[in-house]
Coordinates of C-alpha atoms in Angstrom, one line a residue:
X1 CA 0.1 -0.2 0.2
X2 CA 1.4 3.0 -0.6
X3 CA 0.9 6.0 1.5
X4 CA -0.8 9.4 1.2
X5 CA 1.9 11.0 1.6
X6 CA 5.2 9.2 0.8
X7 CA 8.9 10.3 2.5
X8 CA 12.0 9.1 2.8
X9 CA 11.0 6.8 5.7
X10 CA 8.7 5.1 3.7
X11 CA 11.2 3.6 1.4
X12 CA 14.6 3.2 1.1
X13 CA 17.4 2.3 -1.5
X14 CA 19.7 -0.3 -1.5
X15 CA 22.3 -1.8 -4.2
X16 CA 20.4 -5.0 -5.5
X17 CA 21.6 -9.2 -5.7
X18 CA 20.6 -11.9 -7.9
X19 CA 18.3 -12.3 -5.5
X20 CA 15.7 -9.8 -6.6
X21 CA 15.5 -10.4 -10.5
X22 CA 11.6 -11.9 -10.1
X23 CA 10.9 -8.6 -7.4
X24 CA 12.5 -6.1 -10.7
X25 CA 11.1 -8.5 -13.1
X26 CA 7.5 -8.0 -11.8
X27 CA 8.1 -4.1 -10.7
X28 CA 9.0 -3.6 -15.1
X29 CA 5.9 -5.6 -15.6
X30 CA 3.4 -3.4 -13.5
X31 CA 5.2 -0.1 -14.5
X32 CA 6.8 -0.4 -17.9
X33 CA 3.3 -1.4 -19.6
X34 CA 1.2 1.4 -18.2
X35 CA 3.2 4.2 -18.1
X36 CA 5.0 3.6 -22.0
X37 CA 1.4 2.7 -23.7
X38 CA 0.5 6.5 -24.2
X39 CA 3.4 7.4 -26.4
X40 CA 3.8 4.4 -28.2
X41 CA 2.2 2.8 -31.0
X42 CA 0.9 -0.9 -29.4
X43 CA 3.1 -2.6 -32.5
X44 CA 6.1 -1.2 -31.2
X45 CA 5.4 -1.3 -27.6
X46 CA 4.3 -5.1 -27.0
X47 CA 6.8 -7.0 -29.1
X48 CA 9.2 -4.6 -27.0
X49 CA 7.9 -5.3 -23.8
X50 CA 8.2 -8.9 -23.9
X51 CA 12.0 -7.9 -23.7
X52 CA 12.3 -4.5 -21.4
X53 CA 10.2 -6.3 -18.7
X54 CA 12.9 -8.8 -17.5
X55 CA 15.7 -7.9 -14.9
X56 CA 18.3 -8.1 -16.3
X57 CA 21.2 -10.3 -14.2
X58 CA 24.2 -8.6 -15.3
X59 CA 23.0 -5.1 -13.9
X60 CA 21.9 -6.8 -10.7
X61 CA 24.9 -8.4 -10.1
X62 CA 27.1 -5.1 -11.0
X63 CA 26.9 -2.9 -7.9
X64 CA 26.2 -0.3 -9.6
X65 CA 22.0 -1.3 -10.1
X66 CA 20.0 -0.1 -7.2
X67 CA 16.0 -0.7 -5.8
X68 CA 13.7 1.1 -3.6
X69 CA 12.1 -0.9 -1.2
X70 CA 9.2 -0.4 0.7
X71 CA 8.7 -0.7 4.4
X72 CA 6.3 -3.5 3.6
X73 CA 9.5 -5.0 1.3
X74 CA 8.3 -4.5 -2.3
X75 CA 10.3 -3.4 -4.7
X76 CA 8.8 0.0 -5.6
X77 CA 11.2 1.6 -8.4
X78 CA 15.0 0.3 -10.3
X79 CA 17.8 1.8 -12.2
X80 CA 21.3 2.1 -12.2
X81 CA 24.2 3.2 -14.5
X82 CA 27.1 1.4 -16.3
X83 CA 30.1 2.6 -18.2
X84 CA 29.1 0.4 -20.6
X85 CA 25.8 0.0 -22.5
X86 CA 24.4 -2.1 -25.0
X87 CA 26.8 -1.7 -28.1
X88 CA 28.3 1.7 -27.0
X89 CA 31.9 1.1 -26.1
X90 CA 32.9 1.9 -22.4
X91 CA 35.1 5.9 -22.9
X92 CA 36.8 7.5 -19.9
X93 CA 34.5 9.3 -17.4
X94 CA 31.1 8.8 -19.0
X95 CA 28.7 6.4 -17.2
X96 CA 25.2 5.3 -19.0
X97 CA 22.5 5.6 -17.2
X98 CA 20.5 1.7 -16.8
X99 CA 17.2 0.3 -16.4
X100 CA 15.1 2.6 -14.8
X101 CA 11.4 2.0 -13.6
X102 CA 9.2 2.7 -10.9
X103 CA 5.9 1.4 -9.8
X104 CA 3.2 3.7 -11.1
X105 CA 1.5 3.9 -7.3
X106 CA 4.7 5.5 -6.9
X107 CA 5.9 8.1 -9.2
X108 CA 5.5 11.4 -8.2
X109 CA 6.4 10.5 -4.6
X110 CA 10.5 10.7 -5.4
X111 CA 11.4 7.1 -5.8
X112 CA 13.0 7.8 -9.3
X113 CA 14.8 10.8 -7.8
X114 CA 16.5 9.2 -4.8
X115 CA 17.5 6.2 -7.1
X116 CA 19.3 8.9 -9.9
X117 CA 21.2 10.8 -6.9
X118 CA 22.4 7.8 -5.7
X119 CA 24.0 7.0 -9.0
X120 CA 25.5 9.9 -9.5
X121 CA 27.0 10.2 -6.0
X122 CA 28.6 6.9 -6.4
X123 CA 29.4 8.0 -10.2
X124 CA 31.1 10.7 -9.3
X125 CA 32.9 8.6 -6.6
X126 CA 34.2 5.8 -9.8
X127 CA 35.3 8.9 -11.6
X128 CA 32.0 10.0 -14.2
X129 CA 32.3 13.7 -14.9
X130 CA 29.3 12.4 -17.6
X131 CA 26.2 10.4 -18.0
X132 CA 24.7 9.4 -21.1
X133 CA 21.1 8.4 -21.2
X134 CA 18.6 6.4 -23.7
X135 CA 15.1 7.7 -22.4
X136 CA 11.9 6.1 -23.3
X137 CA 9.6 8.4 -25.2
X138 CA 7.0 9.1 -21.9
X139 CA 10.2 9.4 -19.5
X140 CA 11.9 12.8 -21.1
X141 CA 10.2 14.7 -18.6
X142 CA 12.1 12.6 -15.9
X143 CA 15.7 12.7 -16.9
X144 CA 15.2 16.6 -17.9
X145 CA 13.9 17.1 -14.4
X146 CA 17.3 15.5 -13.3
X147 CA 19.2 18.0 -15.4
X148 CA 19.8 15.7 -18.5
X149 CA 19.6 17.7 -22.1
X150 CA 18.1 16.4 -24.8
X151 CA 20.8 15.5 -27.9
X152 CA 18.6 13.7 -30.9
X153 CA 16.2 10.9 -31.3
X154 CA 17.0 7.7 -31.8
X155 CA 15.8 4.2 -33.1
X156 CA 16.9 1.8 -30.2
X157 CA 17.8 -2.0 -32.0
X158 CA 15.8 -4.3 -29.5
X159 CA 16.5 -7.3 -31.9
X160 CA 16.6 -7.4 -35.6
X161 CA 13.8 -5.7 -37.2
X162 CA 12.1 -4.8 -33.7
X163 CA 13.9 -0.7 -33.4
X164 CA 12.3 1.5 -30.3
X165 CA 11.9 5.0 -30.4
X166 CA 14.2 6.5 -27.8
X167 CA 16.0 10.2 -27.2
X168 CA 19.3 10.3 -26.2
X169 CA 19.8 12.3 -23.8
X170 CA 23.4 13.7 -21.6
X171 CA 24.3 15.6 -18.4
X172 CA 27.5 16.5 -16.9
X173 CA 28.0 15.5 -13.2

């Protein structure tokens, strides 16, 4: 249950672990379809969701992926960063924001921004000075509120023949 007025006491952010796979996948299955549906046509979104709503073991084990957990133990948010991303080679000082999601009942309650701040703090300690992000169309406002600027509209090849419209964003940290 979501408190009427969420405060930092209502959830905590910690590093994810492989054991969080089912909880992260459940969160993504609740979050992505409902939040992305207004921004994408079904013929693009439906096949992409099959790929995007699964926890990624490499991220869970990375030490740079985080979950927000409510006081009743439910994962209500997730997200992280890495030095490499898909086919993009690692570059010195550059980090990539990865696989953010917030339960629909918990959006606009500080969960995503709290996870983002953890990413920024930890990335700075690791020598990252710049973040790149491949934002879904519906998440551009969130990333803009975190200080990101739009660079260009892109299409991410999810699998051969499946291209997902997105926005490349960036910011210095």
